[in-house]
PDB file of C-alpha atoms in Angstrom:
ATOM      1  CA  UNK A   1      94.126 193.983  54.690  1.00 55.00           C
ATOM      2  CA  UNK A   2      97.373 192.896  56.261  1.00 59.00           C
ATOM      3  CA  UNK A   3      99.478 195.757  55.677  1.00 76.00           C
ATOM      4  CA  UNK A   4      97.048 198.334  57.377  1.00 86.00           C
ATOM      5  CA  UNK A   5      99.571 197.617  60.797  1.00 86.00           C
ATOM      6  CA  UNK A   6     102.659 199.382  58.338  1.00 88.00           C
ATOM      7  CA  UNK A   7     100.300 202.544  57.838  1.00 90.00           C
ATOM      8  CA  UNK A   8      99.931 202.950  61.684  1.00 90.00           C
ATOM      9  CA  UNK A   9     103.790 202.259  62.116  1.00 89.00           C
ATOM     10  CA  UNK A  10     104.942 205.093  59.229  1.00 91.00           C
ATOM     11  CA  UNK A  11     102.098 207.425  61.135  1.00 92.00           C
ATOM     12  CA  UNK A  12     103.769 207.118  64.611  1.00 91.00           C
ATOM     13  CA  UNK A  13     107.102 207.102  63.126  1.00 92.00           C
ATOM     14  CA  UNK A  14     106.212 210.532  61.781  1.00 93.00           C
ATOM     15  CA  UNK A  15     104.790 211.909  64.685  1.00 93.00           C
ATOM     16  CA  UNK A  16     107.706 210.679  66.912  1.00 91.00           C
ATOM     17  CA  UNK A  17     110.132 212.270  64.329  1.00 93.00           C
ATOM     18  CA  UNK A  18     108.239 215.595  64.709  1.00 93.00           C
ATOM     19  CA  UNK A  19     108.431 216.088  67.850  1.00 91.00           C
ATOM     20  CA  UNK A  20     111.631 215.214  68.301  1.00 90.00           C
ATOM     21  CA  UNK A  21     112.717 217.687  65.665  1.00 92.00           C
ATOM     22  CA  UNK A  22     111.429 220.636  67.206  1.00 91.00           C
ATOM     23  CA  UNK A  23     112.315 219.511  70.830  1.00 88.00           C
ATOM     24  CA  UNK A  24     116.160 219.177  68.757  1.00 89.00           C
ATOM     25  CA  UNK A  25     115.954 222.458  67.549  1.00 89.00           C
ATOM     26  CA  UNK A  26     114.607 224.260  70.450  1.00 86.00           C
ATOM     27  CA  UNK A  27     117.883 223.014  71.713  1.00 83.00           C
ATOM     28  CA  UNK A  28     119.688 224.779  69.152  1.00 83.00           C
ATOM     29  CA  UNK A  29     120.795 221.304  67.846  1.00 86.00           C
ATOM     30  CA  UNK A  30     119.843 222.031  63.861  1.00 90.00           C
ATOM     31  CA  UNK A  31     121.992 219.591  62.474  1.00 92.00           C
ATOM     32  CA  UNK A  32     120.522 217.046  64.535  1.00 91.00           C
ATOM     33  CA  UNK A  33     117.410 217.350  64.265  1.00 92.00           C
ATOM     34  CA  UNK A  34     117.925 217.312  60.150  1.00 94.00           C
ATOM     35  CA  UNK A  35     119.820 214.232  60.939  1.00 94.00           C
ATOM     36  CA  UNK A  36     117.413 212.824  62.482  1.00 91.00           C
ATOM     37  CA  UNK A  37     114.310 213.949  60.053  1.00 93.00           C
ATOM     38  CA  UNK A  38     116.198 212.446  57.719  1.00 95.00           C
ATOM     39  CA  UNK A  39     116.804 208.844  59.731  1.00 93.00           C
ATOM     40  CA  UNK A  40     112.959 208.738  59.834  1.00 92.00           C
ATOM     41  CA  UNK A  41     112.649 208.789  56.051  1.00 94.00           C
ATOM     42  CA  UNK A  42     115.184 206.409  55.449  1.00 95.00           C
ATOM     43  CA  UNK A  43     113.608 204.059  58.110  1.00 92.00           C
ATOM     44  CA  UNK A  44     110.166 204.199  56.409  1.00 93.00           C
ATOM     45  CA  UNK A  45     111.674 204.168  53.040  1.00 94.00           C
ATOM     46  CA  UNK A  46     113.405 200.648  53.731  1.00 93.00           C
ATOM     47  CA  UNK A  47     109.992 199.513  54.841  1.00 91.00           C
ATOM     48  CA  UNK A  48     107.690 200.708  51.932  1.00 93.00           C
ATOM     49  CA  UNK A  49     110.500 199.805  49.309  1.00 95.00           C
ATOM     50  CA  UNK A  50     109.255 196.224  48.921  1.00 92.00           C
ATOM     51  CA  UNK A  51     105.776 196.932  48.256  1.00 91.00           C
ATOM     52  CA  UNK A  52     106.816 199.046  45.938  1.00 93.00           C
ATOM     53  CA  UNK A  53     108.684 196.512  44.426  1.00 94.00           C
ATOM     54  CA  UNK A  54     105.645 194.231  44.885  1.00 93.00           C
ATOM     55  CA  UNK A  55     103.070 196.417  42.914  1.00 92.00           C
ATOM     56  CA  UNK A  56     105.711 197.120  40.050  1.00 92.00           C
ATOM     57  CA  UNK A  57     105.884 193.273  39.128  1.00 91.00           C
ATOM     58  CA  UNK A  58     101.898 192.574  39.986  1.00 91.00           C
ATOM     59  CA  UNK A  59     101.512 195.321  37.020  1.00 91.00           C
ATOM     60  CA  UNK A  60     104.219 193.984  35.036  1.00 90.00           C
ATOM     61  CA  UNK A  61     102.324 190.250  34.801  1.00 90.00           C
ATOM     62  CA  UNK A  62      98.752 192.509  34.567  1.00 91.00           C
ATOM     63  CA  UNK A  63     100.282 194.086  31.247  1.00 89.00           C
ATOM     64  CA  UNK A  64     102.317 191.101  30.565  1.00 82.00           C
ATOM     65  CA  UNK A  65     105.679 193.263  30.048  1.00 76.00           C
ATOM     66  CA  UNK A  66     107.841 190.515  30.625  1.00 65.00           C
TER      67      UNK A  66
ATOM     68  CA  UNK B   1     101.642 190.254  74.400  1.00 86.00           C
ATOM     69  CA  UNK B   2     105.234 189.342  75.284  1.00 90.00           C
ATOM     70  CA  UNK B   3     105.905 191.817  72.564  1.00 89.00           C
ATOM     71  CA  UNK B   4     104.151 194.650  74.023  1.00 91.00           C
ATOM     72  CA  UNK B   5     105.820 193.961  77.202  1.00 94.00           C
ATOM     73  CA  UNK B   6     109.235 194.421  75.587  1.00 93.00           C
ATOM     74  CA  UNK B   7     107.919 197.366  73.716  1.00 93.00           C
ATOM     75  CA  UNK B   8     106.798 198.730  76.986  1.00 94.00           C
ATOM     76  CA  UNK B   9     110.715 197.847  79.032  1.00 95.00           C
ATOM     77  CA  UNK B  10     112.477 199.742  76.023  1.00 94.00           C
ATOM     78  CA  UNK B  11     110.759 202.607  76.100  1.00 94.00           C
ATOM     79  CA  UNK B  12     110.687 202.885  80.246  1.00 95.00           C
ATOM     80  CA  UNK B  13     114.474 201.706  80.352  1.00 96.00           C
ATOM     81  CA  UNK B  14     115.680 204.530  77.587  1.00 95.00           C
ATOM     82  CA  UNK B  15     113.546 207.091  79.191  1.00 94.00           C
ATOM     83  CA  UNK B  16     115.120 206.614  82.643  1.00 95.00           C
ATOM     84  CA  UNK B  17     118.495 206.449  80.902  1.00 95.00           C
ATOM     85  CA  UNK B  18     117.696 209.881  79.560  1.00 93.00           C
ATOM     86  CA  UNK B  19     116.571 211.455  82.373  1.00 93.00           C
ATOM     87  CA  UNK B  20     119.573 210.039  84.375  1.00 92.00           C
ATOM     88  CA  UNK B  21     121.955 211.905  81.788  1.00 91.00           C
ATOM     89  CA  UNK B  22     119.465 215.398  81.605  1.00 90.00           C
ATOM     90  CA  UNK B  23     119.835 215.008  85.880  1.00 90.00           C
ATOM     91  CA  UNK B  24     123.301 214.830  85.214  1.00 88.00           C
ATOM     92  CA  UNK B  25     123.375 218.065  83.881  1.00 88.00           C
ATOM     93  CA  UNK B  26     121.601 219.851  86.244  1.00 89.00           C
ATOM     94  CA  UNK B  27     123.664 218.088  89.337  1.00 88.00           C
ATOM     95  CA  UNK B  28     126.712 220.280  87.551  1.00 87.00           C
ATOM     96  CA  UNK B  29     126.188 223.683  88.815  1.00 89.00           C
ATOM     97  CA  UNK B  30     124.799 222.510  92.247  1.00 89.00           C
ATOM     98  CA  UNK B  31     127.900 220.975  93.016  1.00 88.00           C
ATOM     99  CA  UNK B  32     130.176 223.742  91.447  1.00 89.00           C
ATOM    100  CA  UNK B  33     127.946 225.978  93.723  1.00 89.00           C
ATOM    101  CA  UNK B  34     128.704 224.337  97.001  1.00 88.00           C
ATOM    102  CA  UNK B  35     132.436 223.173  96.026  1.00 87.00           C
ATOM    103  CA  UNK B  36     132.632 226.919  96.037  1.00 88.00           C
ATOM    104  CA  UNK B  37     131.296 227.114  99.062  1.00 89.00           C
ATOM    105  CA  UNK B  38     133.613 224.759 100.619  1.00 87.00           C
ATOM    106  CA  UNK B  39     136.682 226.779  99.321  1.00 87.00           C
ATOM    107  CA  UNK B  40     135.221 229.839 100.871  1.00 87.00           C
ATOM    108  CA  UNK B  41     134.785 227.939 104.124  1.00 87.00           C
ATOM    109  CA  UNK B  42     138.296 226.707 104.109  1.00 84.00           C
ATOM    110  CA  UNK B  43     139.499 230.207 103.134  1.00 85.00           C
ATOM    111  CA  UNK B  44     137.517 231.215 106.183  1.00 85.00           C
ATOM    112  CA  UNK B  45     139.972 228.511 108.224  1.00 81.00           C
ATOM    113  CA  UNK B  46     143.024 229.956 106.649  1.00 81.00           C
ATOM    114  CA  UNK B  47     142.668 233.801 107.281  1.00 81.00           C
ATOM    115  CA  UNK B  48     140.807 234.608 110.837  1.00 83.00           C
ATOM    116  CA  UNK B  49     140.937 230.947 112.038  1.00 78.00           C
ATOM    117  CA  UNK B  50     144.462 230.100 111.391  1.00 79.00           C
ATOM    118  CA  UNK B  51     144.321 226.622 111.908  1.00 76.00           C
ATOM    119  CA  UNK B  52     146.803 224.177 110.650  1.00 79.00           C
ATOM    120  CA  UNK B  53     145.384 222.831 106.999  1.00 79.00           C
ATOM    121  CA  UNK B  54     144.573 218.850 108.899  1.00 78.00           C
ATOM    122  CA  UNK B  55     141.918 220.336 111.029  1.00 82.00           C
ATOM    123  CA  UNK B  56     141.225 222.952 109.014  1.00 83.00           C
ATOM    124  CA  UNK B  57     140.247 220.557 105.981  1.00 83.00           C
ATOM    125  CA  UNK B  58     138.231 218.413 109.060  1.00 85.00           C
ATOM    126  CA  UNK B  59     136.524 221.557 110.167  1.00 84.00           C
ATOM    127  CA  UNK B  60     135.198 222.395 106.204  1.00 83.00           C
ATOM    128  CA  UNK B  61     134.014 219.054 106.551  1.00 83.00           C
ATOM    129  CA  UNK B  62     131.794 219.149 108.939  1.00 85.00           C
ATOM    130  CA  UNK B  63     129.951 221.852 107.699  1.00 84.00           C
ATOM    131  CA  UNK B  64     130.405 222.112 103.948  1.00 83.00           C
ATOM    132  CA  UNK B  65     127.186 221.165 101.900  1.00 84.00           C
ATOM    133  CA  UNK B  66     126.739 217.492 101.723  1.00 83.00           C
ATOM    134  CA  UNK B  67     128.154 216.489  98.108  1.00 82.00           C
ATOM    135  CA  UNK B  68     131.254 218.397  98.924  1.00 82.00           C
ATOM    136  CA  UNK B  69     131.822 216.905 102.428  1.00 84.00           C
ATOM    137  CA  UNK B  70     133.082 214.114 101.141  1.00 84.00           C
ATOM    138  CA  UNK B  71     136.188 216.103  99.318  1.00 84.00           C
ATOM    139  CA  UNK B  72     137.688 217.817 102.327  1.00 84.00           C
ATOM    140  CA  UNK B  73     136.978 214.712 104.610  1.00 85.00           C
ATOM    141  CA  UNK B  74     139.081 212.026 102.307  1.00 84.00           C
ATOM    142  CA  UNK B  75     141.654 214.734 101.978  1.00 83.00           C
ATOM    143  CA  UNK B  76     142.036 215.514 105.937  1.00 83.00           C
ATOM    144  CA  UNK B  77     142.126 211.362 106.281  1.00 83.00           C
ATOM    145  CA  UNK B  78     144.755 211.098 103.182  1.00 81.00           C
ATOM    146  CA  UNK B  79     146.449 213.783 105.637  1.00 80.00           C
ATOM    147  CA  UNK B  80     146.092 212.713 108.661  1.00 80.00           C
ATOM    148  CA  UNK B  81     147.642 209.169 106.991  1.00 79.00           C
ATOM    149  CA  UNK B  82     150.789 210.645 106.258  1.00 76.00           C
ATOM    150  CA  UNK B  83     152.671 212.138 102.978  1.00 74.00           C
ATOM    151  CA  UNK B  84     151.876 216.119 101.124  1.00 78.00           C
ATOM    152  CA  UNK B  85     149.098 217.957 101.065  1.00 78.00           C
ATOM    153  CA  UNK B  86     149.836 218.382  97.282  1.00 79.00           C
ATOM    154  CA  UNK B  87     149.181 214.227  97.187  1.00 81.00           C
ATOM    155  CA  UNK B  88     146.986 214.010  99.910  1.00 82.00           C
ATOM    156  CA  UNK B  89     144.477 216.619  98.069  1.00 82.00           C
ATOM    157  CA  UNK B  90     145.173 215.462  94.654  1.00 84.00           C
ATOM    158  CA  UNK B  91     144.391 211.800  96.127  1.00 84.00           C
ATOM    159  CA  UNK B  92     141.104 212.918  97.350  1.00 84.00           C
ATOM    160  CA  UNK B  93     139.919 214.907  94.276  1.00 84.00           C
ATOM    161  CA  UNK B  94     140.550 212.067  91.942  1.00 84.00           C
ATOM    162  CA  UNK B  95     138.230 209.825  94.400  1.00 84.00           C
ATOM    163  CA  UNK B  96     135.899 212.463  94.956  1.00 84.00           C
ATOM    164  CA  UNK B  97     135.654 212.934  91.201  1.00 81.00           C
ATOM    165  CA  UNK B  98     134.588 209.207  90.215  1.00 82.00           C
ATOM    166  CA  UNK B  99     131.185 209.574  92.174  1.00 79.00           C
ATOM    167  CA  UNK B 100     130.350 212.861  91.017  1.00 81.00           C
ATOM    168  CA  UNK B 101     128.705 214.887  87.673  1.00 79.00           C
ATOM    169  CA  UNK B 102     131.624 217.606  87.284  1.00 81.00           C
ATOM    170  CA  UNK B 103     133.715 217.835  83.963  1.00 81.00           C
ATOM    171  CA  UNK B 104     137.389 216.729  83.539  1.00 81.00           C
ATOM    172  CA  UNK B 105     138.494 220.663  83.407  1.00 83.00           C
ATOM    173  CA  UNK B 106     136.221 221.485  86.602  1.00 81.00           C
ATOM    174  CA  UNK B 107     137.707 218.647  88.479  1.00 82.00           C
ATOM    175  CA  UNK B 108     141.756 219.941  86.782  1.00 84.00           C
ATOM    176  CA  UNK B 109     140.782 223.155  88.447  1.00 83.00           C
ATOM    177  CA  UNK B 110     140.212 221.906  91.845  1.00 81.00           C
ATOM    178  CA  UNK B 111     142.973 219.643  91.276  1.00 81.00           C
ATOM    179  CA  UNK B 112     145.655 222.380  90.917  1.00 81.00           C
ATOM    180  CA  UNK B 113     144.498 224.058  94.049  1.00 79.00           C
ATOM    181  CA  UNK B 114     146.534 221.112  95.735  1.00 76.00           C
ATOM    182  CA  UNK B 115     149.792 222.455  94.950  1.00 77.00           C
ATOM    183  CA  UNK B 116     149.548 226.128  96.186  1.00 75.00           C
ATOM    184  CA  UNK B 117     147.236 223.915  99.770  1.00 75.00           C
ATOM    185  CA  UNK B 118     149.738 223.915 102.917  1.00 66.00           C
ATOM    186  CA  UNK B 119     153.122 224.641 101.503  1.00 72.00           C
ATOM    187  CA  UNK B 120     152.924 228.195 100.968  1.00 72.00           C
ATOM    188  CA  UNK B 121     152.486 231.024 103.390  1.00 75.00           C
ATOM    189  CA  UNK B 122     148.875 232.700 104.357  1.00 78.00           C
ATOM    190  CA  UNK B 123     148.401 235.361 101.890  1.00 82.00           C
ATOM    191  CA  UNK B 124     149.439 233.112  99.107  1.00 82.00           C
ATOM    192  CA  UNK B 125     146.886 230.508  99.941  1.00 81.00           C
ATOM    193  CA  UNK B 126     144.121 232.923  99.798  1.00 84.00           C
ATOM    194  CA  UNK B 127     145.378 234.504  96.466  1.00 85.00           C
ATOM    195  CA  UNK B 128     145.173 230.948  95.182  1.00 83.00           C
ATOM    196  CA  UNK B 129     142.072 229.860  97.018  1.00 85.00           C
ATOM    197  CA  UNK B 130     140.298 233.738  95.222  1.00 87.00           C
ATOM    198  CA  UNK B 131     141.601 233.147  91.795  1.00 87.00           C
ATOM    199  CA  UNK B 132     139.925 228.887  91.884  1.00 86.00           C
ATOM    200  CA  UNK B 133     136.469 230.417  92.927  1.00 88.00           C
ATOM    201  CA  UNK B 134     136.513 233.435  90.695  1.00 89.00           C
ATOM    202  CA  UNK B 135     137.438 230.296  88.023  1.00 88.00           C
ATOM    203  CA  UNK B 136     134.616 228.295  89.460  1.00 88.00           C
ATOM    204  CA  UNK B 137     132.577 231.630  88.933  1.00 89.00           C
ATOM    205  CA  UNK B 138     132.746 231.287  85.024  1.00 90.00           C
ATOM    206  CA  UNK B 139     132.730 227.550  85.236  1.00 88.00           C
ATOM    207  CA  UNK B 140     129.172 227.600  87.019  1.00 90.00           C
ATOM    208  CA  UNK B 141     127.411 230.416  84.530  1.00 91.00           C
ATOM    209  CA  UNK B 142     128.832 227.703  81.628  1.00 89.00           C
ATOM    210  CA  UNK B 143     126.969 224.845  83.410  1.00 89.00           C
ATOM    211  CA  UNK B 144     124.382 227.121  83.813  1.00 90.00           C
ATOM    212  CA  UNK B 145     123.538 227.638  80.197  1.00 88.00           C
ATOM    213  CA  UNK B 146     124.441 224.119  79.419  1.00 86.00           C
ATOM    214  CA  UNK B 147     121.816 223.018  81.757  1.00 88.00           C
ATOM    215  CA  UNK B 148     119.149 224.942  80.770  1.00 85.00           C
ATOM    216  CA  UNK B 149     120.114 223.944  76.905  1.00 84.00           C
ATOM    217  CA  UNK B 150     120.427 220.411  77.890  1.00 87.00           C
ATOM    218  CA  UNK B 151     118.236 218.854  80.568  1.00 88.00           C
ATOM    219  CA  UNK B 152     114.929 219.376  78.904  1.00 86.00           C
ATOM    220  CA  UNK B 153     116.224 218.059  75.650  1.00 88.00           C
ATOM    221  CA  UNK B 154     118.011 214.524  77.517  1.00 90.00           C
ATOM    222  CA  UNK B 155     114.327 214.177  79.229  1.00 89.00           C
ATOM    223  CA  UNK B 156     112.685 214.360  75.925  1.00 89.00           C
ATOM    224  CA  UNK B 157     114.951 212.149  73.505  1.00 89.00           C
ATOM    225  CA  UNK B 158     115.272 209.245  75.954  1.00 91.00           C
ATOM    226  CA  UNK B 159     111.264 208.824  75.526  1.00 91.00           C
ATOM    227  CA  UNK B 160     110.964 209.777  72.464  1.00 90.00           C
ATOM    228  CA  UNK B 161     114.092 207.435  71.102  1.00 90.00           C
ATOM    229  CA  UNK B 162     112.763 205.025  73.403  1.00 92.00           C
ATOM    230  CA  UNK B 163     109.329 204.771  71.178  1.00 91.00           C
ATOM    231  CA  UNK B 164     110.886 205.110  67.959  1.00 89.00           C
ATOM    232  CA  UNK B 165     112.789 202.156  68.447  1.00 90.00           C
ATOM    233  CA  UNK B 166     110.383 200.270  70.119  1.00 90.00           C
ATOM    234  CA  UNK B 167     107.659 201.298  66.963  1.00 87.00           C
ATOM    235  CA  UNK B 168     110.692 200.260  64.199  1.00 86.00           C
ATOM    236  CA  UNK B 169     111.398 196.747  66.023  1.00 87.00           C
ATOM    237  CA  UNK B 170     107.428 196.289  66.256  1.00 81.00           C
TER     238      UNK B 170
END
């Protein structure tokens, strides 16, 4: 498997991103800590997007939808 | 390997930066504290030892805490050089201010102090010298709050930015 690395990245993305939203809020920094919640999805959204996009055309050519 | 090193440099070099800044904030107060000290001492000067404001500023000096030493020691040498107390003090505060952690309207507040040092009679001094620390007072229980608020988060988010950049550069 060569994309078992990209699971352990998106896991200590999201444990980095929790802790630093409750060590945001406890600071009374709400917004912030949304902000940054929300910076963590985006980053691992730009990553998975391309397998995505990779599995959608291997079952296009499986089905032949072309 | 080389990139575990470089993982390893990010994440030490944005942790010290954020535990420079979170020290930063807890510096604030300290120095508030003993800058009011130093304006009591030199009030002390004014009223029972009624020297003239040269060796009175030299006399704070030597025994105000060390990170406000420095303040009333520039401004008794700006003195002793020649020109107003208004512009020697003012000179000395804005030097003073480079090297330390206090905030532009902390450092206005000292600043203004300059005008009311030397020229005026006894009683006036002391009015002004009373109304700067009471200022300081409320100045200090801000930093206070801010520090509490702030250093614990600025020790946190330099480590933990530190390691989410280092994991998204990975």
């Amino acid at each position: 498997m060569a994309n078992v690395d990209l699971i352990f990245k998106i896991a200590g993305i999201g444990i980095l991103i929790a802790v630093l939203h409750v060590v945001l809020k406890n600071a009374g920094k709400d917004e912030l800590a949304q902000l940054a919640t929300l910076a963590g999805v985006i980053v691992v959204l730009l990553w998975v997007i391309p397998l995505l996009a990779g599995l959608f055309d291997q079952v296009k050519s499986v089905f032949r939808l072309f | 390997m080389v990139k575990l090193l470089g993982a390893a440099v990010l994440v030490l070099a944005s942790g010290l930066a954020g535990l420079s800044v979170g020290s930063s904030y807890t510096r604030r107060p300290r120095e508030l504290k003993s800058l009011q000290t130093g304006l009591k001492l030199l009030a002390t000067e004014i009223s029972y030892a009624l020297s003239p404001l040269p060796e009175a500023l030299a006399n704070v000096a030597a025994r105000a805490p060390d990170e406000v030493a420095p303040l009333f020691r520039m401004a008794a040498g700006e003195l002793a050089g020649g020109g107003s107390a208004a512009g020697a003090w003012q000179k000395a505060c804005a030097r003073w201010g480079e090297g330390s952690s206090l905030a532009p309207c902390d450092l206005a507040l000292v600043n203004q102090l300059g005008q009311a040092l030397g020229i005026s009679g006894r009683e006036d001094q002391l009015s002004h010298l009373e109304l700067v620390s009471g200022q300081l007072e409320q100045q200090i229980a801000q930093a206070q709050e801010a520090a509490a608020k702030n250093t614990r988060l600025w020790n946190y988010l330099g480590f933990l930015g530190g390691a989410a950049l280092a994991l998204i550069l990975y």
